[in-house]
PDB file of C-alpha atoms and ligand atoms in Angstrom:
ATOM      1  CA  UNK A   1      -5.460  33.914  13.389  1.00  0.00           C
ATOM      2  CA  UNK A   2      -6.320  31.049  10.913  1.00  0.00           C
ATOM      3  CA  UNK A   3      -8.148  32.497   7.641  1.00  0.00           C
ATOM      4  CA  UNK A   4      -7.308  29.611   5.488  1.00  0.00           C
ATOM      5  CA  UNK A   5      -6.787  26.313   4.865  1.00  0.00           C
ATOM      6  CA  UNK A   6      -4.336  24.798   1.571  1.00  0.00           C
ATOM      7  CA  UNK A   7      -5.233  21.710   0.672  1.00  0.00           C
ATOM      8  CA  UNK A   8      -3.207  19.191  -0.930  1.00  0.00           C
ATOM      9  CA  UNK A   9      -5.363  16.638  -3.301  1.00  0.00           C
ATOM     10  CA  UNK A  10      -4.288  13.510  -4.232  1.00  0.00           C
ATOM     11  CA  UNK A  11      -4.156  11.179  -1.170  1.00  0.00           C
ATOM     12  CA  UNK A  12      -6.325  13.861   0.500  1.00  0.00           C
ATOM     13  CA  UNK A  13      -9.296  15.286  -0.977  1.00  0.00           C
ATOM     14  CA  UNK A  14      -9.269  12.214  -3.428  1.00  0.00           C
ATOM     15  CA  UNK A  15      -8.247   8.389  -2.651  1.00  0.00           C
ATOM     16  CA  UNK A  16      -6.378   8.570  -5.956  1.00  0.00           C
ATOM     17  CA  UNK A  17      -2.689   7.060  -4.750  1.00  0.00           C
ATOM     18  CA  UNK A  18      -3.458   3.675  -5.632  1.00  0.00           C
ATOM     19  CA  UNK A  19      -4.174   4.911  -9.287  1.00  0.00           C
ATOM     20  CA  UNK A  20      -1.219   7.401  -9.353  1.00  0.00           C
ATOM     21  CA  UNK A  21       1.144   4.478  -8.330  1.00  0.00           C
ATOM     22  CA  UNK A  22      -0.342   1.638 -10.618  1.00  0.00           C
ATOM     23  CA  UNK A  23      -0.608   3.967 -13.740  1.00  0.00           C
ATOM     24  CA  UNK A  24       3.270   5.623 -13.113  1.00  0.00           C
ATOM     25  CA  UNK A  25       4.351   1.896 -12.366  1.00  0.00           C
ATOM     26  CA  UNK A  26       2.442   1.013 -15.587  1.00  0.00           C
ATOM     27  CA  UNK A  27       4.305   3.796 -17.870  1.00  0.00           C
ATOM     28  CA  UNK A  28       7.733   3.199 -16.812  1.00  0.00           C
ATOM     29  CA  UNK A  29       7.748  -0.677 -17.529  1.00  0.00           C
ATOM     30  CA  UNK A  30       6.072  -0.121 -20.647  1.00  0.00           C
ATOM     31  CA  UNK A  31       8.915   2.464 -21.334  1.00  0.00           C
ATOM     32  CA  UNK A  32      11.752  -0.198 -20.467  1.00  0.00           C
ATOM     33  CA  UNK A  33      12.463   1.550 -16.799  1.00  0.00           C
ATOM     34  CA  UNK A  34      12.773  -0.519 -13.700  1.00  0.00           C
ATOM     35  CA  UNK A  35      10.840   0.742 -10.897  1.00  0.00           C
ATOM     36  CA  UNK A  36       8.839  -0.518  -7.769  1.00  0.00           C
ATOM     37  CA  UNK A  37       5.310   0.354  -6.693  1.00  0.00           C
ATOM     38  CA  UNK A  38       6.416   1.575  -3.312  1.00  0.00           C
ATOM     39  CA  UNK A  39       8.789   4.184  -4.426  1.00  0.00           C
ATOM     40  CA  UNK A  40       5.874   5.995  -6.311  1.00  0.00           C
ATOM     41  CA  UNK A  41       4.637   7.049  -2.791  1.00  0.00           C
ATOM     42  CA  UNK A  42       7.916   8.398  -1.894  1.00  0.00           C
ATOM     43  CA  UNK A  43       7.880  10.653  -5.007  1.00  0.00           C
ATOM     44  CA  UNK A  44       4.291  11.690  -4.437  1.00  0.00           C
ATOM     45  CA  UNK A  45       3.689  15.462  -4.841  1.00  0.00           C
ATOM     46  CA  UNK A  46       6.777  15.994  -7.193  1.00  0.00           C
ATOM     47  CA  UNK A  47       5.731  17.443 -11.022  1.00  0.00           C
ATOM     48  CA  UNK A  48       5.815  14.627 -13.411  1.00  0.00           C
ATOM     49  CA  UNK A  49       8.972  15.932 -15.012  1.00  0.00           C
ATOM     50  CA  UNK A  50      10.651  15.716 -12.106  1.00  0.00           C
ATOM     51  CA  UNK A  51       9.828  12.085 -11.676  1.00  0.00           C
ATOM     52  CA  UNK A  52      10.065  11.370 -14.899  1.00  0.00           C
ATOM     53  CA  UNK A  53      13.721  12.666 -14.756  1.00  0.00           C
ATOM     54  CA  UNK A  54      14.509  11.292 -11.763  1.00  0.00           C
ATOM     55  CA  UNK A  55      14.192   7.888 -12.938  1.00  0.00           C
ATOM     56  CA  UNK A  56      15.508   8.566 -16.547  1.00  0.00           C
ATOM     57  CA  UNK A  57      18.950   9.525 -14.506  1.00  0.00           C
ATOM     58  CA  UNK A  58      18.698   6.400 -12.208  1.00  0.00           C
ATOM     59  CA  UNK A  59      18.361   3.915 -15.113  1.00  0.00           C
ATOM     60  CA  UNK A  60      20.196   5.645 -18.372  1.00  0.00           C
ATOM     61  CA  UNK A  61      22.217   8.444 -16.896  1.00  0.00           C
ATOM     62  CA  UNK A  62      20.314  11.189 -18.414  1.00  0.00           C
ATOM     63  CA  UNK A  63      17.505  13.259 -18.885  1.00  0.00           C
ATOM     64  CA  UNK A  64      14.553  12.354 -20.813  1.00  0.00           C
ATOM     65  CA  UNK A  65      14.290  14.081 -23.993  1.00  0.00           C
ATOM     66  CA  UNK A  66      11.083  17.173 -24.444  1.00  0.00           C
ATOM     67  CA  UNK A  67       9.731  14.358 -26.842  1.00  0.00           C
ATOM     68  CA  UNK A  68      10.218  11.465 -24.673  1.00  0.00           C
ATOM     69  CA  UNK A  69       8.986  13.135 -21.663  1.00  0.00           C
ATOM     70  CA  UNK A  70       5.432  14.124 -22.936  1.00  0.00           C
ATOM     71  CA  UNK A  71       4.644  10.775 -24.456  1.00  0.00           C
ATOM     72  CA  UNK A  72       5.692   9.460 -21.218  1.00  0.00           C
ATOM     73  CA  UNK A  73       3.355  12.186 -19.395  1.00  0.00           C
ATOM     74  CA  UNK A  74       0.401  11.637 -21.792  1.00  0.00           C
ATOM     75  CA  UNK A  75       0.707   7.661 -21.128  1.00  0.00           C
ATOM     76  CA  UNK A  76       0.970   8.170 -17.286  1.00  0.00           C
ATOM     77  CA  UNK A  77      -2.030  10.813 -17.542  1.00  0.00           C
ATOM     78  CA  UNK A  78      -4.362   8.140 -20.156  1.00  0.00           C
ATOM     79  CA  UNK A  79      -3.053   5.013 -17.675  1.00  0.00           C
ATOM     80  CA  UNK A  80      -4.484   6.949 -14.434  1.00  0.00           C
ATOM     81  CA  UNK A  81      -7.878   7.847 -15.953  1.00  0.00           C
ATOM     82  CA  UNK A  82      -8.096   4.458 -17.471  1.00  0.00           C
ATOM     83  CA  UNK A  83      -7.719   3.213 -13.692  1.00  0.00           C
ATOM     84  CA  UNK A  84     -10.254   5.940 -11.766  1.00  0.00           C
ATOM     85  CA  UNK A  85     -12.841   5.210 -14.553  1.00  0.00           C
ATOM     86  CA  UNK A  86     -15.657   5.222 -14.487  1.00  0.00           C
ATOM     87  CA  UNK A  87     -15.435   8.090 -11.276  1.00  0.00           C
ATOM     88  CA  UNK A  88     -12.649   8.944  -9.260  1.00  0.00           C
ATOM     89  CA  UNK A  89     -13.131   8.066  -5.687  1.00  0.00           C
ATOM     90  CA  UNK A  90     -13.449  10.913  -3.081  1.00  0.00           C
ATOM     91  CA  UNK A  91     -11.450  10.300   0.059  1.00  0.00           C
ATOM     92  CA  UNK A  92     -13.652   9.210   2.660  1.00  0.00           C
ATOM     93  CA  UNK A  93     -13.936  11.752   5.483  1.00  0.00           C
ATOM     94  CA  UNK A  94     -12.917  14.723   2.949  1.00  0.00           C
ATOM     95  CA  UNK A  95     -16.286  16.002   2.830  1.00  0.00           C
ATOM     96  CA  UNK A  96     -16.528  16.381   6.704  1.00  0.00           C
ATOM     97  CA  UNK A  97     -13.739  17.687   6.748  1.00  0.00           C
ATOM     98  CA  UNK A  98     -14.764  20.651   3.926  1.00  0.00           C
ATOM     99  CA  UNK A  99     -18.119  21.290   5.953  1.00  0.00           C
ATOM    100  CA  UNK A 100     -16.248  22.355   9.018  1.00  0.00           C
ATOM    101  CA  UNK A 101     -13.845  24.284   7.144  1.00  0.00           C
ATOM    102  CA  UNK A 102     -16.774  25.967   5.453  1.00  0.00           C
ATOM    103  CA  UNK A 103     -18.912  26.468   8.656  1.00  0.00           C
ATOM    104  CA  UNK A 104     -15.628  28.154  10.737  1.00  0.00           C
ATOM    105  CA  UNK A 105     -15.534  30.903   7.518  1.00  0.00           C
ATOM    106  CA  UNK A 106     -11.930  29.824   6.566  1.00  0.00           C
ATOM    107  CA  UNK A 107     -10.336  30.095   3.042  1.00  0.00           C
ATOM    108  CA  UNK A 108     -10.184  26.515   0.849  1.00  0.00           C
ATOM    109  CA  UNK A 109      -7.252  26.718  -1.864  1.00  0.00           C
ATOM    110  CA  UNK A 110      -5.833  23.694  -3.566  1.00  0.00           C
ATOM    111  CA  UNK A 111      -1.892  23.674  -3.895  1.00  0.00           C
ATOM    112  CA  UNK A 112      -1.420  20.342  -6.141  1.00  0.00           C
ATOM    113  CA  UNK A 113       1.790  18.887  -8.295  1.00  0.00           C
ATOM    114  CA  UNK A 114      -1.100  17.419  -9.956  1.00  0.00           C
ATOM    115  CA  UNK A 115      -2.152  18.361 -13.796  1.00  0.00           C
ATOM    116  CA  UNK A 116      -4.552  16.123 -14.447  1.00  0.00           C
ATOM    117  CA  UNK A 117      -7.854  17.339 -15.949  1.00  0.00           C
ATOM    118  CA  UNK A 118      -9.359  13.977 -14.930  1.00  0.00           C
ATOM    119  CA  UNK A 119      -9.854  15.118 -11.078  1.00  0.00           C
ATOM    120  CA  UNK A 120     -10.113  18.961 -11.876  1.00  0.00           C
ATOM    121  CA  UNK A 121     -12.825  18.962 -14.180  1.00  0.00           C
ATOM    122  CA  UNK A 122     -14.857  16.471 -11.661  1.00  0.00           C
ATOM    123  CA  UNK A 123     -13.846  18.664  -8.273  1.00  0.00           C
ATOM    124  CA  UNK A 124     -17.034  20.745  -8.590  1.00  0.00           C
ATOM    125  CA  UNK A 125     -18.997  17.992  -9.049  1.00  0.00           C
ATOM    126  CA  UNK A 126     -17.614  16.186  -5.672  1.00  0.00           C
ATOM    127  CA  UNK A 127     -17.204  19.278  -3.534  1.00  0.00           C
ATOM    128  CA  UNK A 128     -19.848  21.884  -4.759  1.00  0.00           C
ATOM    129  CA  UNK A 129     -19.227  25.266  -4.030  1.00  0.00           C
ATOM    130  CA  UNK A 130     -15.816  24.355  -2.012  1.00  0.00           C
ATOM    131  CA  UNK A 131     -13.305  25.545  -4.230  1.00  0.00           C
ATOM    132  CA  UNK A 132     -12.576  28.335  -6.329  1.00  0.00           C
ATOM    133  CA  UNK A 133     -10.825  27.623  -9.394  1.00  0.00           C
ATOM    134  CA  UNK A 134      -8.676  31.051  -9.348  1.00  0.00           C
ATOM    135  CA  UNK A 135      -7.063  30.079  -5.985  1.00  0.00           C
ATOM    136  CA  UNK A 136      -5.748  26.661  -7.049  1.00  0.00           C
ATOM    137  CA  UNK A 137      -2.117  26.125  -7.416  1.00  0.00           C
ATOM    138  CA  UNK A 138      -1.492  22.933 -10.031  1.00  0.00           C
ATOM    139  CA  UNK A 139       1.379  21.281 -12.155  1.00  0.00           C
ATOM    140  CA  UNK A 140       1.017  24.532 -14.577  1.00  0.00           C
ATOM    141  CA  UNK A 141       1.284  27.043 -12.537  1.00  0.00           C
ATOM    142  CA  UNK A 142       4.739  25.992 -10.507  1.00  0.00           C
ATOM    143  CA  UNK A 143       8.324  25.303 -11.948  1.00  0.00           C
ATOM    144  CA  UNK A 144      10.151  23.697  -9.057  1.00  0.00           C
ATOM    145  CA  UNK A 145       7.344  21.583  -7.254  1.00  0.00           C
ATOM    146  CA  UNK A 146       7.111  19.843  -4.306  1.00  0.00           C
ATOM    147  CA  UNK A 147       9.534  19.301  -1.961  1.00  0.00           C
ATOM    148  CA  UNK A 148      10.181  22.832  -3.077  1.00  0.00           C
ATOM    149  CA  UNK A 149       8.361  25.400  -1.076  1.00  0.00           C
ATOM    150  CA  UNK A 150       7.169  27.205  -4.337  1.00  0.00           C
ATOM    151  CA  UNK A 151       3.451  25.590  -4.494  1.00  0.00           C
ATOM    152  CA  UNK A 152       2.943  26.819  -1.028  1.00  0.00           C
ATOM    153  CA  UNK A 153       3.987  29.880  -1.582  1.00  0.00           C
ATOM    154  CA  UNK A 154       2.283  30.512  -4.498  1.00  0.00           C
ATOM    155  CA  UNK A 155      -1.350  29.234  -2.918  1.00  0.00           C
ATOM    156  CA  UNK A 156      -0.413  31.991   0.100  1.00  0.00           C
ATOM    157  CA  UNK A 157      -0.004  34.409  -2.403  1.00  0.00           C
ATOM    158  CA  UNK A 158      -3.369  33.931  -4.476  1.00  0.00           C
ATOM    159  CA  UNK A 159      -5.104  33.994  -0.973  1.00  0.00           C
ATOM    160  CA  UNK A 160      -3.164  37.181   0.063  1.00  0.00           C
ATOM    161  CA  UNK A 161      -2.287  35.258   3.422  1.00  0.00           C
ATOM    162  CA  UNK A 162       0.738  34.793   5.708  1.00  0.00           C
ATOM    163  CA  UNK A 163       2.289  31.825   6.647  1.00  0.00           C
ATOM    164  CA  UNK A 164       0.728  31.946   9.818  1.00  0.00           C
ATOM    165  CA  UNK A 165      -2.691  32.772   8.783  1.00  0.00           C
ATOM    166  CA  UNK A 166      -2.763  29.436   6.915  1.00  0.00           C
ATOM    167  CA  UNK A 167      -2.521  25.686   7.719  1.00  0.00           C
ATOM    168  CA  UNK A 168      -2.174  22.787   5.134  1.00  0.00           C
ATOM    169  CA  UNK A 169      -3.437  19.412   4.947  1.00  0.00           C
ATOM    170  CA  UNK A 170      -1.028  17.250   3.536  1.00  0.00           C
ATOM    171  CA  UNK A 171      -0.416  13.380   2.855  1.00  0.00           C
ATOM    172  CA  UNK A 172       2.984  12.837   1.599  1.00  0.00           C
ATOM    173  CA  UNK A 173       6.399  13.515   2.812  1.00  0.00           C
ATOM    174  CA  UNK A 174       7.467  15.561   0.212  1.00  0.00           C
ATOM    175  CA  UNK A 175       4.365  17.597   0.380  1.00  0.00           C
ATOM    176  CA  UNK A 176       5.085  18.034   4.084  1.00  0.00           C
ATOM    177  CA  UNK A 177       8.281  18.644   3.410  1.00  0.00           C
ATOM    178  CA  UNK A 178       7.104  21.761   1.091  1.00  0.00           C
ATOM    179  CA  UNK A 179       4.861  22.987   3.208  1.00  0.00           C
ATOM    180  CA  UNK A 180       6.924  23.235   5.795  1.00  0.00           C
ATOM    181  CA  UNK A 181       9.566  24.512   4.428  1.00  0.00           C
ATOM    182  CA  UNK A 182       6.842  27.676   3.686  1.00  0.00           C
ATOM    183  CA  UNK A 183       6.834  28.568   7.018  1.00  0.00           C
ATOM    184  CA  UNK A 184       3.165  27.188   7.596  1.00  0.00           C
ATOM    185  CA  UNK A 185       1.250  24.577  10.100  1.00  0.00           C
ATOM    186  CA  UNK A 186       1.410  21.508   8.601  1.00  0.00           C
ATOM    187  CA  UNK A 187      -1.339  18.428   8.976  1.00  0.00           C
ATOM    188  CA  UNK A 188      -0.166  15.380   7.929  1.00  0.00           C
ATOM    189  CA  UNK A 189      -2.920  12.628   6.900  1.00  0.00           C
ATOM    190  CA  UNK A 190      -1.221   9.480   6.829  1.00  0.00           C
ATOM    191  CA  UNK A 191      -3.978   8.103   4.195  1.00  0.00           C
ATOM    192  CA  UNK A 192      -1.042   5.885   2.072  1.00  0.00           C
ATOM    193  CA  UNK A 193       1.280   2.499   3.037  1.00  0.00           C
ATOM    194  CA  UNK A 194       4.496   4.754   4.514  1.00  0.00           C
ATOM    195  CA  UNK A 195       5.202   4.919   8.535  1.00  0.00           C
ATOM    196  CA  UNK A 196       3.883   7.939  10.400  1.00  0.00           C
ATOM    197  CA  UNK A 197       8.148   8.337  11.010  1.00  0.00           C
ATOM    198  CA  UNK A 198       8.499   9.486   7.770  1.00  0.00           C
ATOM    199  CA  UNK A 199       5.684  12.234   7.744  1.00  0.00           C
ATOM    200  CA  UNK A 200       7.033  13.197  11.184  1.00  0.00           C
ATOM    201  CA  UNK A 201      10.243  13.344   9.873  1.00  0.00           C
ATOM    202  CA  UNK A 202       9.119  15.745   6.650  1.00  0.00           C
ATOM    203  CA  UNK A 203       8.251  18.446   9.172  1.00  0.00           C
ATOM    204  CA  UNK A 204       4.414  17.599   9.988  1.00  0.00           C
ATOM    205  CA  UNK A 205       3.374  19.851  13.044  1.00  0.00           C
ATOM    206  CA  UNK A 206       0.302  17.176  13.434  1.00  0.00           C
ATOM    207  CA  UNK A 207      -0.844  13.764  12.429  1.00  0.00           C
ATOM    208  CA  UNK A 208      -3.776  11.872  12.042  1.00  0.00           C
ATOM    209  CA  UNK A 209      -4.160   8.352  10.040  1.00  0.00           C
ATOM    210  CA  UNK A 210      -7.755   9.426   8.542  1.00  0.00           C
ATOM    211  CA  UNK A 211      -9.396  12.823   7.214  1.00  0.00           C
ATOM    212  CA  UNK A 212     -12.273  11.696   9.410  1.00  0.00           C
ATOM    213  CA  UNK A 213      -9.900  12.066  12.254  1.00  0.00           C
ATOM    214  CA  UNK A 214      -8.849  15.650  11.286  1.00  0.00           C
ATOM    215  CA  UNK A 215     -12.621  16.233  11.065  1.00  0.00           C
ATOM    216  CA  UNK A 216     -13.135  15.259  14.534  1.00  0.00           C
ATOM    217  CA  UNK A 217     -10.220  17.028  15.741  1.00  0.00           C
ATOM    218  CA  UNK A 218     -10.027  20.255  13.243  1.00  0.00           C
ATOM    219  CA  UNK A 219     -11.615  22.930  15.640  1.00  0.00           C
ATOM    220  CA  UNK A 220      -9.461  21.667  18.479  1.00  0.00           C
ATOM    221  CA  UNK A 221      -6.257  22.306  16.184  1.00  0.00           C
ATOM    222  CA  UNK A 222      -7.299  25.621  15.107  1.00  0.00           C
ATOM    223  CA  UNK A 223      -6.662  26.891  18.846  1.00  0.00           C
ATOM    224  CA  UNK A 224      -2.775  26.207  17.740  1.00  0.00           C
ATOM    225  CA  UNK A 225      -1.087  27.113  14.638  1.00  0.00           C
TER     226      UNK A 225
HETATM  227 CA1  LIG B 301      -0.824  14.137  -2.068  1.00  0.00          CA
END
């Protein structure tokens, strides 16, 4: 039986990719390192370390250094709230999708790579009353990340649930990817550029191209699981 639902946020509960992407795109060419605007979804749901390293090792063979990695997180983190001034933009459909979560009595935890205050400090303001700030799983609480299953695990954990007592709403591969490797029902949301193929591919147990089309099918799906 379903008692809960982990929700992913960027690209889910907020239309924030386009942001993410620009202000990571943004950092690295300031920071003399080569990268291209569609890759940034690929990397979606990894910590900020981890992409930060990922494309230190692609360009100069190495790591970045502790200093050199939080100027380059600060930047990325000023860049994006720069960008989603003056109000970050819920994702359309998210709040449907929240009131029939609400209204079947299931769970709502967030399980994010994301640390930025930006979107946390404004999430009771755009979802009153959905969310619980001690069962949210975020950039500081994890040390692997996405495509590890660790954030998953972690949000079952704070909501005492099993894998199959849970389901997560998810928008990016690697997220997917996580998720499924957690052992839980995974709904993919194809809200960004990418194919359906490669959410598919990730491990997603369902797919639909809009949160208003999980809303219309979300008490249909919780039959299955
Ligand atoms: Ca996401």
């Amino acid at each position: 039986m379903i008692k809960a639902i982990l929700f992913d946020m960027d690209g889910v509960l907020y239309d924030s990719m386009p942001s993410h992407v620009r202000a990571w795109h943004d950092t690295m060419s300031e920071a003399g390192v080569p990268s291209s605007m569609d890759e940034f979804y690929l990397f979606e749901g990894r910590t900020g370390q981890s992409t930060i390293n990922l494309l230190f090792n692609r360009t100069f063979g190495r790591d970045a250094s502790p200093e050199e990695m939080d100027k380059l997180y600060n930047r990325k983190a000023q860049r994006f709230t720069e960008l989603e001034s003056p109000e970050p933009r819920p994702m359309a459909g998210a709040i449907e999708v929240l009131e029939k979560v609400q209204a079947l009595g299931l769970q709502r935890i967030i399980v994010t790579g994301s640390g930025q205050h930006s979107l946390f400090d404004k999430l009771d303001k755009h979802f009153p009353g959905f969310f619980d700030r001690n069962l949210m799983v975020t950039a500081y609480d994890v040390k692997y990340g996405k495509p590890h299953p660790e954030p998953y695990l972690m949000g079952l954990k704070k909501g005492k649930l099993l894998p199959n007592e849970a389901m997560v709403v998810e928008n990016a591969p690697l997220g997917v990817e996580a998720a499924h490797a957690a052992g839980i029902y995974t709904i993919a949301v194809n809200t960004g550029p990418l194919p359906d193929k490669v959410l598919w591919e990730a491990g997603a147990d369902a797919l639909y191209p809009t949160m208003h089309a999980l809303s219309e099918n979300l008490k249909q799906l919780m039959g299955r699981g």
